Short mmCIF file of C-alpha atoms in Angstrom, two decimals:
data_model
loop_
_atom_site.label_atom_id
_atom_site.label_comp_id
_atom_site.label_asym_id
_atom_site.label_seq_id
_atom_site.Cartn_x
_atom_site.Cartn_y
_atom_site.Cartn_z
CA MET D 1 -1.51 -10.66 -27.81
CA ILE D 2 -1.26 -8.03 -30.60
CA ILE D 3 -3.66 -5.10 -30.56
CA LYS D 4 -4.44 -3.50 -33.92
CA THR D 5 -3.84 0.19 -34.36
CA THR D 6 -7.56 0.59 -35.11
CA ASP D 7 -8.31 -0.53 -31.56
CA ILE D 8 -6.30 2.28 -30.00
CA GLY D 9 -8.83 5.01 -30.58
CA ARG D 10 -11.23 3.70 -27.98
CA TRP D 11 -8.62 4.35 -25.29
CA ILE D 12 -8.35 8.07 -26.05
CA LYS D 13 -10.51 10.07 -23.67
CA LYS D 14 -10.88 13.86 -23.32
CA GLY D 15 -7.65 14.45 -25.21
CA ARG D 16 -5.60 12.33 -22.81
CA MET D 17 -4.11 9.19 -24.26
CA ILE D 18 -4.33 6.21 -21.93
CA ALA D 19 -0.95 4.60 -21.56
CA TRP D 20 -1.53 1.49 -23.57
CA ALA D 21 -2.43 3.61 -26.58
CA LEU D 22 1.30 4.19 -26.63
CA SER D 23 2.43 0.78 -25.50
CA PHE D 24 0.29 -1.47 -27.66
CA ILE D 25 0.88 -0.30 -31.22
CA ALA D 26 1.61 -2.34 -34.30
CA TYR D 27 5.15 -2.94 -33.12
CA HIS D 28 4.09 -4.35 -29.78
CA LEU D 29 6.26 -7.30 -28.91
CA SER D 30 4.42 -10.60 -28.70
CA PHE D 31 6.04 -12.59 -25.92
CA SER D 32 5.21 -15.94 -24.42
CA VAL D 33 8.35 -18.06 -24.72
CA ALA D 34 10.58 -19.69 -22.16
CA CYS D 35 13.49 -17.89 -20.54
CA ASP D 36 16.17 -19.48 -22.68
CA ASP D 37 14.13 -18.95 -25.86
CA TYR D 38 13.52 -15.23 -25.53
CA LEU D 39 17.14 -14.59 -24.69
CA ASP D 40 18.13 -16.27 -27.94
CA GLU D 41 15.76 -14.39 -30.27
CA LEU D 42 15.26 -10.90 -31.55
CA PRO D 43 12.74 -9.04 -29.38
CA ASP D 44 10.61 -8.59 -32.50
CA ASN D 45 11.49 -10.90 -35.37
CA ARG D 46 8.74 -9.33 -37.52
CA MET D 47 10.50 -6.00 -37.61
CA GLU D 48 13.65 -4.73 -39.27
CA VAL D 49 14.92 -1.53 -37.68
CA THR D 50 15.82 0.64 -40.67
CA SER D 51 14.74 4.12 -39.59
CA VAL D 52 14.65 6.50 -36.68
CA GLU D 53 10.87 6.11 -36.61
CA ASN D 54 11.34 2.36 -36.17
CA VAL D 55 13.52 3.03 -33.12
CA LYS D 56 10.98 5.41 -31.63
CA LYS D 57 8.21 2.87 -32.02
CA LEU D 58 10.45 0.14 -30.69
CA LEU D 59 11.24 2.14 -27.54
CA VAL D 60 7.54 2.54 -26.79
CA THR D 61 7.62 -1.19 -26.04
CA ALA D 62 10.74 -1.02 -23.85
CA TYR D 63 8.66 -0.15 -20.76
CA PRO D 64 7.25 -3.06 -18.71
CA GLY D 65 3.69 -4.06 -19.55
CA ASN D 66 3.48 -6.25 -16.44
CA GLU D 67 4.01 -5.05 -12.90
CA SER D 68 5.51 -6.19 -9.60
CA MET D 69 3.30 -3.93 -7.45
CA LEU D 70 0.78 -6.57 -6.47
CA VAL D 71 3.37 -9.11 -5.33
CA ALA D 72 5.39 -6.46 -3.48
CA GLU D 73 2.33 -4.95 -1.77
CA PHE D 74 0.99 -8.29 -0.57
CA MET D 75 4.39 -9.43 0.68
CA SER D 76 4.66 -6.27 2.77
CA ASP D 77 3.04 -5.34 6.09
CA ASN D 78 0.27 -3.40 4.33
CA VAL D 79 -2.18 -6.32 4.37
CA ASP D 80 -3.61 -8.76 6.93
CA ASP D 81 -5.17 -12.22 6.69
CA TYR D 82 -8.94 -12.21 7.26
CA GLY D 83 -9.27 -15.90 7.99
CA SER D 84 -9.72 -19.28 6.36
CA ASP D 85 -13.50 -18.77 6.12
CA ASN D 86 -13.01 -15.86 3.72
CA PRO D 87 -13.37 -17.30 0.19
CA ASN D 88 -12.04 -14.26 -1.66
CA THR D 89 -8.58 -15.55 -2.48
CA SER D 90 -6.63 -17.80 -4.81
CA ARG D 91 -3.66 -20.13 -4.57
CA PHE D 92 -1.53 -17.35 -6.05
CA MET D 93 -2.53 -14.84 -3.37
CA ASP D 94 -2.01 -17.42 -0.61
CA GLN D 95 1.53 -18.03 -1.85
CA VAL D 96 2.35 -14.33 -2.12
CA TYR D 97 1.01 -13.34 1.29
CA TYR D 98 2.82 -16.10 3.14
CA TRP D 99 6.13 -15.55 1.30
CA ARG D 100 6.04 -18.98 -0.36
CA ASP D 101 7.64 -19.81 -3.67
CA ILE D 102 5.08 -18.78 -6.27
CA THR D 103 4.11 -21.59 -8.62
CA GLU D 104 0.96 -20.01 -10.03
CA THR D 105 1.10 -17.83 -13.13
CA ASN D 106 -1.04 -14.81 -13.92
CA ASN D 107 -0.52 -11.29 -15.22
CA SER D 108 0.95 -10.12 -11.91
CA SER D 109 3.09 -13.19 -11.31
CA PRO D 110 6.86 -12.87 -10.84
CA GLU D 111 7.35 -15.13 -13.86
CA ASN D 112 5.49 -12.75 -16.17
CA PHE D 113 7.27 -9.74 -14.72
CA TRP D 114 10.66 -11.44 -15.17
CA GLU D 115 9.94 -12.31 -18.79
CA ASP D 116 8.45 -8.90 -19.55
CA CYS D 117 11.43 -7.03 -18.10
CA TYR D 118 13.92 -9.10 -20.05
CA GLN D 119 11.87 -8.53 -23.16
CA CYS D 120 12.05 -4.77 -22.50
CA ILE D 121 15.80 -5.05 -21.98
CA ALA D 122 16.25 -6.93 -25.25
CA THR D 123 14.16 -4.28 -26.99
CA ALA D 124 16.27 -1.46 -25.53
CA ASN D 125 19.42 -3.27 -26.59
CA LEU D 126 18.15 -3.66 -30.15
CA ALA D 127 17.37 0.06 -30.24
CA LEU D 128 20.86 0.91 -28.97
CA GLU D 129 22.52 -1.29 -31.55
CA SER D 130 20.39 0.12 -34.36
CA LEU D 131 21.18 3.77 -33.68
CA ASP D 132 24.75 3.64 -34.99
CA GLY D 133 23.49 2.77 -38.46
CA LEU D 134 21.02 5.66 -38.54
CA LYS D 135 23.36 8.61 -38.11
CA ASP D 136 22.65 9.94 -41.61
CA GLN D 137 18.88 10.07 -41.01
CA THR D 138 18.60 12.61 -38.23
CA THR D 139 20.45 15.02 -35.96
CA ASP D 140 23.02 14.09 -33.36
CA SER D 141 20.75 15.51 -30.64
CA GLU D 142 17.83 13.28 -31.61
CA LEU D 143 20.05 10.21 -31.71
CA ALA D 144 21.42 11.15 -28.29
CA GLU D 145 17.93 11.45 -26.83
CA LEU D 146 16.93 8.07 -28.23
CA ARG D 147 20.08 6.52 -26.78
CA GLY D 148 19.31 8.12 -23.44
CA GLU D 149 15.80 6.70 -23.37
CA ALA D 150 17.02 3.21 -24.32
CA LEU D 151 19.68 3.26 -21.61
CA LEU D 152 17.13 4.35 -19.02
CA CYS D 153 14.71 1.60 -20.04
CA ARG D 154 17.49 -0.99 -19.80
CA ALA D 155 18.65 0.30 -16.42
CA TYR D 156 15.13 0.55 -14.99
CA ALA D 157 14.12 -2.99 -15.96
CA HIS D 158 17.30 -4.43 -14.41
CA PHE D 159 16.79 -2.29 -11.29
CA MET D 160 13.25 -3.57 -10.80
CA LEU D 161 14.32 -7.19 -11.36
CA ALA D 162 17.20 -6.87 -8.90
CA ASN D 163 15.03 -5.38 -6.18
CA LEU D 164 12.33 -8.03 -6.49
CA PHE D 165 14.41 -11.16 -7.03
CA CYS D 166 17.45 -10.31 -4.88
CA GLN D 167 18.08 -9.30 -1.31
CA ALA D 168 18.29 -5.58 -0.53
CA TYR D 169 21.48 -3.90 -1.70
CA SER D 170 24.07 -3.03 0.92
CA PRO D 171 27.66 -1.95 0.21
CA LEU D 172 28.69 -4.35 2.99
CA THR D 173 27.16 -7.45 1.40
CA ALA D 174 26.50 -6.72 -2.30
CA ALA D 175 29.70 -8.36 -3.54
CA ALA D 176 28.65 -11.64 -1.92
CA THR D 177 24.93 -11.38 -2.82
CA LYS D 178 23.55 -13.02 -5.94
CA GLY D 179 22.22 -10.60 -8.55
CA ILE D 180 20.44 -11.18 -11.85
CA VAL D 181 21.78 -11.54 -15.39
CA TYR D 182 22.58 -8.11 -16.87
CA MET D 183 21.85 -8.14 -20.61
CA GLU D 184 23.96 -5.71 -22.63
CA HIS D 185 23.38 -7.03 -26.15
CA SER D 186 20.40 -7.72 -28.30
CA ALA D 187 19.00 -11.20 -28.00
CA GLU D 188 20.35 -11.96 -31.48
CA GLU D 189 23.91 -11.69 -30.18
CA LEU D 190 23.43 -12.95 -26.65
CA SER D 191 24.71 -16.39 -25.74
CA TYR D 192 22.56 -17.06 -22.71
CA ASN D 193 24.63 -17.38 -19.55
CA PRO D 194 22.73 -18.66 -16.53
CA ASP D 195 25.45 -17.65 -14.05
CA ARG D 196 24.26 -14.94 -11.69
CA PRO D 197 26.71 -12.07 -11.15
CA SER D 198 26.95 -10.34 -7.81
CA LEU D 199 24.42 -7.70 -6.86
CA ALA D 200 27.33 -5.24 -6.69
CA ASP D 201 28.08 -5.93 -10.36
CA VAL D 202 24.44 -5.48 -11.35
CA TYR D 203 24.20 -2.15 -9.55
CA ALA D 204 27.47 -0.99 -11.13
CA HIS D 205 26.04 -1.66 -14.58
CA ILE D 206 22.78 0.09 -13.71
CA GLU D 207 24.72 3.12 -12.49
CA ARG D 208 26.84 3.22 -15.66
CA ASP D 209 23.75 3.22 -17.89
CA LEU D 210 21.92 5.69 -15.67
CA LEU D 211 24.75 8.23 -15.53
CA GLU D 212 25.26 8.20 -19.29
CA ALA D 213 21.52 8.48 -19.88
CA LEU D 214 21.23 11.50 -17.59
CA THR D 215 23.47 13.45 -19.98
CA LEU D 216 21.36 12.50 -23.00
CA VAL D 217 17.69 12.20 -22.06
CA GLY D 218 15.24 14.70 -23.53
CA SER D 219 11.52 15.53 -23.55
CA ASN D 220 10.74 15.44 -27.25
CA TYR D 221 7.71 13.13 -27.06
CA SER D 222 4.11 13.55 -28.13
CA VAL D 223 2.93 12.43 -24.68
CA ALA D 224 6.01 12.86 -22.51
CA LYS D 225 4.67 11.34 -19.29
CA TYR D 226 4.75 7.85 -20.84
CA HIS D 227 8.49 8.13 -21.47
CA PHE D 228 11.56 8.90 -19.40
CA THR D 229 12.04 12.67 -19.32
CA PRO D 230 14.80 14.49 -17.40
CA ARG D 231 12.60 14.84 -14.29
CA ALA D 232 11.61 11.17 -14.39
CA ALA D 233 15.26 10.22 -14.87
CA TYR D 234 16.24 12.35 -11.87
CA ALA D 235 13.57 10.62 -9.78
CA PHE D 236 14.95 7.25 -10.88
CA ALA D 237 18.47 8.35 -9.98
CA CYS D 238 17.24 9.57 -6.59
CA ARG D 239 15.65 6.20 -5.77
CA PHE D 240 18.64 4.29 -7.12
CA TYR D 241 21.15 6.19 -5.00
CA LEU D 242 18.88 6.03 -1.96
CA TYR D 243 18.86 2.24 -2.26
CA CYS D 244 22.65 2.35 -2.78
CA GLU D 245 23.04 4.33 0.46
CA GLN D 246 24.72 7.17 -1.41
CA TRP D 247 22.83 9.87 0.42
CA GLU D 248 24.41 12.98 -1.12
CA LYS D 249 23.65 11.83 -4.65
CA ALA D 250 20.11 10.83 -3.67
CA ALA D 251 19.48 14.32 -2.28
CA GLN D 252 21.15 15.94 -5.29
CA TYR D 253 18.96 14.18 -7.86
CA ALA D 254 15.82 14.70 -5.80
CA SER D 255 16.53 18.44 -5.81
CA LEU D 256 17.04 18.40 -9.58
CA CYS D 257 13.71 16.60 -9.92
CA LEU D 258 11.77 18.89 -7.59
CA GLY D 259 13.25 22.22 -8.68
CA ALA D 260 13.34 25.44 -6.70
CA SER D 261 9.66 25.30 -5.66
CA PRO D 262 8.87 21.73 -4.56
CA GLU D 263 5.41 22.72 -3.32
CA THR D 264 4.30 23.44 -6.89
CA MET D 265 5.40 20.00 -8.05
CA LEU D 266 3.46 17.90 -5.55
CA ARG D 267 0.11 16.17 -6.04
CA ASP D 268 -2.72 18.64 -5.46
CA TRP D 269 -4.73 16.72 -2.90
CA SER D 270 -6.83 19.77 -2.04
CA TYR D 271 -8.13 19.98 -5.61
CA MET D 272 -9.45 16.44 -5.36
CA THR D 273 -11.93 17.58 -2.71
CA THR D 274 -13.70 19.57 -5.45
CA MET D 275 -14.11 16.56 -7.74
CA THR D 276 -16.85 13.97 -8.09
CA GLN D 277 -16.16 11.64 -5.17
CA THR D 278 -16.26 8.34 -7.02
CA PHE D 279 -13.60 5.70 -7.40
CA ALA D 280 -13.61 6.04 -11.19
CA ALA D 281 -13.22 9.82 -11.19
CA LEU D 282 -10.59 10.07 -8.48
CA SER D 283 -8.50 7.13 -9.67
CA GLN D 284 -8.50 8.45 -13.25
CA HIS D 285 -7.36 11.82 -11.93
CA TYR D 286 -4.61 10.17 -9.89
CA ILE D 287 -2.91 8.99 -13.08
CA ASP D 288 -3.57 12.15 -15.10
CA ALA D 289 -0.63 12.88 -17.42
CA THR D 290 -1.05 16.64 -16.96
CA LEU D 291 -0.21 16.54 -13.24
CA ASN D 292 3.25 17.78 -12.24
CA SER D 293 3.46 15.03 -9.64
CA ASN D 294 3.24 12.17 -12.16
CA LEU D 295 6.69 11.81 -13.69
CA LEU D 296 6.45 8.47 -15.52
CA LEU D 297 3.19 6.66 -16.19
CA LEU D 298 3.17 2.99 -17.10
CA THR D 299 0.37 0.70 -18.17
CA ALA D 300 0.09 -2.89 -17.04
CA TYR D 301 -1.95 -6.02 -17.27
CA SER D 302 -2.87 -5.94 -13.61
CA ALA D 303 -5.65 -6.53 -11.11
CA MET D 304 -4.36 -3.73 -8.83
CA GLY D 305 -7.29 -1.47 -9.71
CA ILE D 306 -9.88 -4.03 -8.65
CA VAL D 307 -7.90 -5.48 -5.72
CA PHE D 308 -7.52 -1.98 -4.25
CA GLY D 309 -10.89 -0.74 -5.42
CA PRO D 310 -14.31 -0.93 -3.76
CA TYR D 311 -14.75 -4.61 -4.62
CA ARG D 312 -14.63 -7.96 -2.85
CA TYR D 313 -12.15 -9.39 -5.32
CA MET D 314 -9.23 -11.09 -3.49
CA SER D 315 -10.19 -9.41 -0.22
CA LYS D 316 -9.13 -12.24 2.09
CA TYR D 317 -5.80 -10.42 2.33
CA SER D 318 -6.59 -6.79 2.77
CA HIS D 319 -5.57 -3.40 4.06
CA GLY D 320 -8.41 -3.27 6.56
CA GLN D 321 -9.60 -1.07 9.37
CA TYR D 322 -7.24 -2.47 12.00
CA LEU D 323 -4.15 -1.74 9.94
CA ALA D 324 -5.46 1.66 8.90
CA ARG D 325 -6.35 2.72 12.45
CA HIS D 326 -3.18 1.46 14.11
CA GLU D 327 -0.36 1.57 11.54
CA THR D 328 -1.18 3.57 8.42
CA SER D 329 -3.67 6.09 7.11
CA GLU D 330 -6.04 6.51 10.06
CA ALA D 331 -3.55 5.83 12.86
CA PRO D 332 -2.53 8.50 15.42
CA HIS D 333 -0.03 10.66 13.55
CA ILE D 334 2.09 13.65 14.32
CA TRP D 335 -0.52 16.01 12.81
CA GLY D 336 -3.11 14.96 15.38
CA SER D 337 -6.76 15.15 14.38
CA ALA D 338 -6.22 17.24 11.23
CA PRO D 339 -8.05 15.57 8.33
CA TYR D 340 -6.69 14.50 4.97
CA TYR D 341 -7.73 16.50 1.95
CA GLN D 342 -8.63 13.18 0.35
CA GLY D 343 -8.69 10.38 2.90
CA THR D 344 -9.21 6.68 2.75
CA HIS D 345 -12.53 4.94 2.08
CA THR D 346 -13.73 2.03 4.20
CA TYR D 347 -15.83 -0.90 3.00
CA SER D 348 -17.12 -3.32 5.60
CA ALA D 349 -19.42 -6.30 5.18
CA THR D 350 -19.34 -10.07 5.50
CA ASN D 351 -15.91 -11.20 4.27
CA LEU D 352 -15.04 -7.62 3.38
CA ASP D 353 -12.86 -5.26 5.42
CA LYS D 354 -11.05 -2.84 3.18
CA THR D 355 -9.73 0.70 3.79
CA ILE D 356 -8.23 2.25 0.68
CA PHE D 357 -7.16 5.42 -1.04
CA PHE D 358 -8.64 5.88 -4.49
CA LYS D 359 -5.44 5.61 -6.52
CA LEU D 360 -4.99 3.16 -9.38
CA PRO D 361 -7.93 2.85 -11.77
CA TYR D 362 -9.68 -0.40 -12.57
CA LEU D 363 -9.72 -0.67 -16.35
CA PHE D 364 -10.80 -3.57 -18.49
CA GLU D 365 -9.60 -4.45 -21.96
CA TYR D 366 -12.05 -6.61 -23.86
CA ALA D 367 -10.56 -9.44 -25.89
CA ASP D 368 -14.05 -10.62 -26.86
CA PRO D 369 -16.74 -7.98 -26.25
CA VAL D 370 -19.53 -10.42 -27.08
CA ALA D 371 -18.36 -13.01 -24.55
CA GLY D 372 -17.39 -10.26 -22.12
CA THR D 373 -13.88 -11.65 -21.67
CA GLY D 374 -10.62 -9.78 -21.54
CA TYR D 375 -7.90 -8.48 -19.25
CA TYR D 376 -7.68 -6.43 -16.08
CA ARG D 377 -5.60 -3.34 -16.75
CA THR D 378 -4.38 -0.33 -14.83
CA VAL D 379 -2.15 2.71 -15.25
CA TYR D 380 0.27 3.67 -12.49
CA PRO D 381 2.91 6.32 -11.80
CA ALA D 382 6.28 4.58 -11.62
CA PHE D 383 7.81 7.78 -10.22
CA THR D 384 6.24 10.79 -8.52
CA THR D 385 7.55 14.04 -7.09
CA ASP D 386 5.92 13.20 -3.75
CA GLU D 387 8.06 10.08 -3.41
CA ALA D 388 11.15 12.04 -4.51
CA LEU D 389 10.47 14.61 -1.77
CA LEU D 390 10.31 11.93 0.93
CA ASN D 391 13.39 10.24 -0.52
CA ARG D 392 15.22 13.54 -0.17
CA ALA D 393 14.02 13.80 3.41
CA GLU D 394 15.52 10.36 4.14
CA ALA D 395 18.81 11.29 2.47
CA ARG D 396 18.96 14.54 4.43
CA VAL D 397 18.38 12.70 7.71
CA MET D 398 21.24 10.34 6.89
CA LEU D 399 23.45 13.35 6.09
CA GLY D 400 22.58 14.94 9.43
CA ASP D 401 20.67 17.81 7.79
CA TYR D 402 17.79 17.48 10.23
CA ASP D 403 16.26 20.94 9.77
CA GLU D 404 16.14 20.54 5.99
CA ALA D 405 14.66 17.05 6.39
CA ALA D 406 11.98 18.41 8.73
CA ALA D 407 11.17 21.08 6.15
CA ASP D 408 10.63 18.40 3.48
CA LEU D 409 8.48 16.37 5.85
CA THR D 410 6.43 19.49 6.57
CA ARG D 411 5.97 20.09 2.84
CA TRP D 412 4.64 16.59 2.33
CA MET D 413 2.40 16.70 5.42
CA GLN D 414 0.83 20.10 4.70
CA ASN D 415 0.15 19.02 1.12
CA ILE D 416 -1.85 15.92 2.02
CA VAL D 417 -3.31 16.96 5.41
CA GLN D 418 -5.19 20.12 6.35
CA THR D 419 -2.74 21.38 8.96
CA SER D 420 -0.57 24.42 9.61
CA LEU D 421 1.80 22.49 11.89
CA VAL D 422 5.47 23.09 11.09
CA LEU D 423 7.64 20.14 11.99
CA THR D 424 10.98 20.52 13.73
CA PRO D 425 13.48 17.81 14.65
CA LYS D 426 12.46 18.15 18.31
CA ILE D 427 8.74 17.85 17.58
CA ILE D 428 9.42 14.74 15.52
CA GLN D 429 11.68 13.14 18.12
CA ASP D 430 9.26 13.83 20.96
CA PHE D 431 6.31 12.40 19.04
CA TYR D 432 7.92 9.15 17.92
CA ASN D 433 9.66 8.56 21.24
CA GLY D 434 6.23 8.70 22.85
CA ILE D 435 5.01 5.70 20.84
CA ASP D 436 5.58 2.02 21.63
CA TYR D 437 7.20 -0.15 19.01
CA CYS D 438 4.97 -2.42 16.98
CA TYR D 439 4.50 -6.02 18.20
CA SER D 440 5.63 -5.10 21.73
CA ASP D 441 2.74 -7.02 23.34
CA ASP D 442 3.02 -10.58 24.63
CA LYS D 443 1.52 -12.05 21.44
CA HIS D 444 3.67 -9.87 19.13
CA ILE D 445 0.71 -8.90 16.97
CA LEU D 446 -0.52 -5.49 18.14
CA SER D 447 0.27 -2.45 16.00
CA THR D 448 1.60 1.10 16.11
CA VAL D 449 3.08 3.40 13.47
CA LYS D 450 6.62 2.66 14.71
CA LYS D 451 8.61 -0.52 14.06
CA HIS D 452 12.09 -1.63 15.01
CA LEU D 453 14.57 -0.69 12.28
CA ASN D 454 17.50 -3.00 11.55
CA PRO D 455 19.35 -1.64 8.51
CA ARG D 456 23.00 -2.39 7.82
CA PHE D 457 23.80 1.32 7.80
CA ASN D 458 24.14 3.28 11.04
CA ILE D 459 21.03 5.07 12.26
CA GLY D 460 22.06 5.54 15.86
CA GLU D 461 20.38 4.10 18.92
CA GLU D 462 16.63 3.74 19.23
CA GLY D 463 15.14 6.99 20.46
CA GLU D 464 18.00 9.13 19.22
CA LEU D 465 17.21 11.96 16.83
CA LYS D 466 18.30 10.21 13.63
CA GLU D 467 16.27 7.10 14.37
CA ALA D 468 13.18 9.15 15.29
CA MET D 469 13.48 11.22 12.12
CA LEU D 470 13.72 8.06 10.04
CA GLN D 471 10.62 6.70 11.77
CA CYS D 472 8.81 9.80 10.53
CA VAL D 473 10.14 9.42 6.99
CA LEU D 474 9.13 5.76 6.83
CA ASP D 475 5.74 6.52 8.38
CA PHE D 476 5.00 9.24 5.82
CA ARG D 477 6.33 7.23 2.89
CA ARG D 478 4.25 4.23 3.91
CA ILE D 479 1.12 6.37 3.53
CA GLU D 480 2.35 8.01 0.33
CA THR D 481 3.15 4.69 -1.36
CA LEU D 482 0.25 2.65 0.02
CA GLN D 483 -1.18 0.35 -2.68
CA THR D 484 1.82 0.76 -5.00
CA GLY D 485 4.22 -1.90 -3.64
CA LEU D 486 7.08 0.40 -2.64
CA ARG D 487 6.66 -0.29 1.09
CA TRP D 488 8.14 -3.76 0.49
CA TYR D 489 11.48 -2.26 -0.48
CA ASP D 490 11.58 -0.17 2.69
CA VAL D 491 10.89 -3.35 4.67
CA LYS D 492 13.87 -5.00 2.97
CA ARG D 493 16.24 -2.02 3.16
CA TYR D 494 15.54 -1.34 6.81
CA GLY D 495 15.35 -4.96 7.95
CA ILE D 496 11.87 -4.35 9.34
CA GLU D 497 10.47 -7.48 10.94
CA ILE D 498 6.83 -8.08 10.05
CA VAL D 499 4.37 -10.69 11.20
CA ARG D 500 1.58 -12.63 9.64
CA ARG D 501 -1.58 -12.70 11.72
CA VAL D 502 -5.23 -13.58 11.33
CA ILE D 503 -7.87 -10.91 11.96
CA ASN D 504 -10.95 -12.26 13.77
CA ALA D 505 -14.63 -11.47 13.23
CA ALA D 506 -14.37 -8.51 15.61
CA GLY D 507 -11.68 -6.95 13.41
CA GLU D 508 -8.84 -7.58 15.87
CA PRO D 509 -5.63 -9.57 15.37
CA GLU D 510 -6.03 -12.93 17.04
CA THR D 511 -3.58 -15.52 15.72
CA PHE D 512 0.13 -15.07 14.98
CA THR D 513 1.09 -17.32 12.07
CA ASP D 514 4.57 -16.33 10.86
CA ILE D 515 7.30 -13.71 11.06
CA LEU D 516 9.74 -12.33 8.50
CA ARG D 517 13.03 -11.24 10.01
CA ARG D 518 15.87 -9.21 8.56
CA ASP D 519 17.67 -11.00 5.72
CA ASP D 520 15.12 -13.81 5.68
CA PRO D 521 15.83 -15.67 2.41
CA ARG D 522 12.17 -15.22 1.50
CA CYS D 523 12.77 -11.48 1.08
CA ALA D 524 14.12 -12.36 -2.37
CA VAL D 525 11.33 -13.66 -4.56
CA GLN D 526 12.21 -17.05 -6.01
CA ILE D 527 13.64 -17.12 -9.53
CA PRO D 528 10.87 -18.21 -11.94
CA ILE D 529 10.70 -21.90 -12.76
CA LYS D 530 11.39 -21.36 -16.48
CA ALA D 531 14.63 -19.56 -15.70
CA ARG D 532 15.63 -22.19 -13.13
CA THR D 533 14.89 -24.91 -15.68
CA ALA D 534 17.19 -23.07 -18.09
CA GLY D 535 19.95 -23.25 -15.48
CA VAL D 536 19.65 -20.05 -13.46
CA GLU D 537 20.64 -20.63 -9.86
CA PRO D 538 17.62 -20.41 -7.54
CA ASN D 539 17.45 -18.21 -4.49
CA PRO D 540 18.10 -20.07 -1.24
CA ARG D 541 15.24 -20.83 1.05
CA PRO D 542 15.15 -21.24 4.85
CA THR D 543 15.69 -24.78 6.06
CA SER D 544 12.73 -24.32 8.39
CA ILE D 545 10.02 -21.72 8.85
CA GLU D 546 9.72 -20.15 12.28
CA ASN D 547 6.37 -20.96 13.82
CA PRO D 548 4.71 -19.19 16.74
#
């Protein structure tokens, strides 16, 4: 779909440009071809890149317009099954929740995300290849910044693909783990190769692009929050190195992102208490481009705003009251009874049990205003300072810097909760050692905020200080990233076993239906059918599914 430039004005509100005003301009890339086709064509065969302005407009479209949040969130332990009598579902949601190969296609499907990311990669590659011929049109510094942005877009799209469609990275297994195709040339030059390199090779290429980009990236944009800036690039580097288990580098880039006064960079949850307490107002504020906490905002064709809004839509699988009260937002936490500045909202009725933060907005783009048809849209922060702070806390725990990690955890806690408690390593260890592990009952379905951790890296014995500190990090980050899909990657990295269970009419877990163990093949989303048809090797699947 191409949106005319005359349509963009209706998305500008109170001086703040909604993200797709940047993404869907005249040079927006129309894309609906099979895997082997789009890898053999120019990303935009209507456009000849002959100027620096062309490159700038091209790079606007090098950021994904589809998202993987919905799939990742519903594959994680942040949702429960509310029973076969609940009609608010679809075949797609059934497949996602139960970790089945996804055959259905919609705007949040893995197939669309795969195609969109490779389109973005091809676009970035075209921009990179065009810059050499434009040296006489601008300054070296502007060309360098454009190259930096293109490299970051290419690295980010590959990183997201690798984390969704591959197993979690580990230095111990990455060389023997299948990755995804790393595109380094424009589609015009690429002879499509369906062979999948190792995950180690993919990560090495991401790191190469990322490190070069970090020396080049700038902030010379009209609306900087919709582009990679130095702070957003540092946040990306922090997450990348955290997932690579390179703890010193993760902490280093988090510190560069946060600066000398991290408290001033975090989301101002206390301010939100002064706002109109509606979903529309609070969710629009959450993605405000003026906030220090929002480092990179992306727009997407997505139902996330309605799925995690005060609506029944797709509510058969939901973050409901049981999960909230036992594992996440409303569970017993280290801060005791201190309230959130802006807590979760609960909606309960027949076939509706939903407890949510007001985060991602529900936006609708009309394709036909008369017929009332169009697309679900949302805007989301791909990187935030709050996540970077908790990532630094994890890195500091792994480095043995427990006091510094506790200080970061205190910063996050006092920013979101009305408490004066100052955390220490001992306070954290005592609290988490006083909690039972999740699923420790006879039926393996009851919940607490603490789960067994089974990463490939050494975290010590259960109950030791390092393990207890990591329980706190994961607990806090689960709340921070609720409804954004990032919990799924913690589940994969830490080998956290999660169950599937049915919640009964009384709101209690009753039936255990499945379990996902560490390194379960289903942790890697299946390669889309179009790519497999083109010859890409599929991800393996278990020979049998464990049943209760």
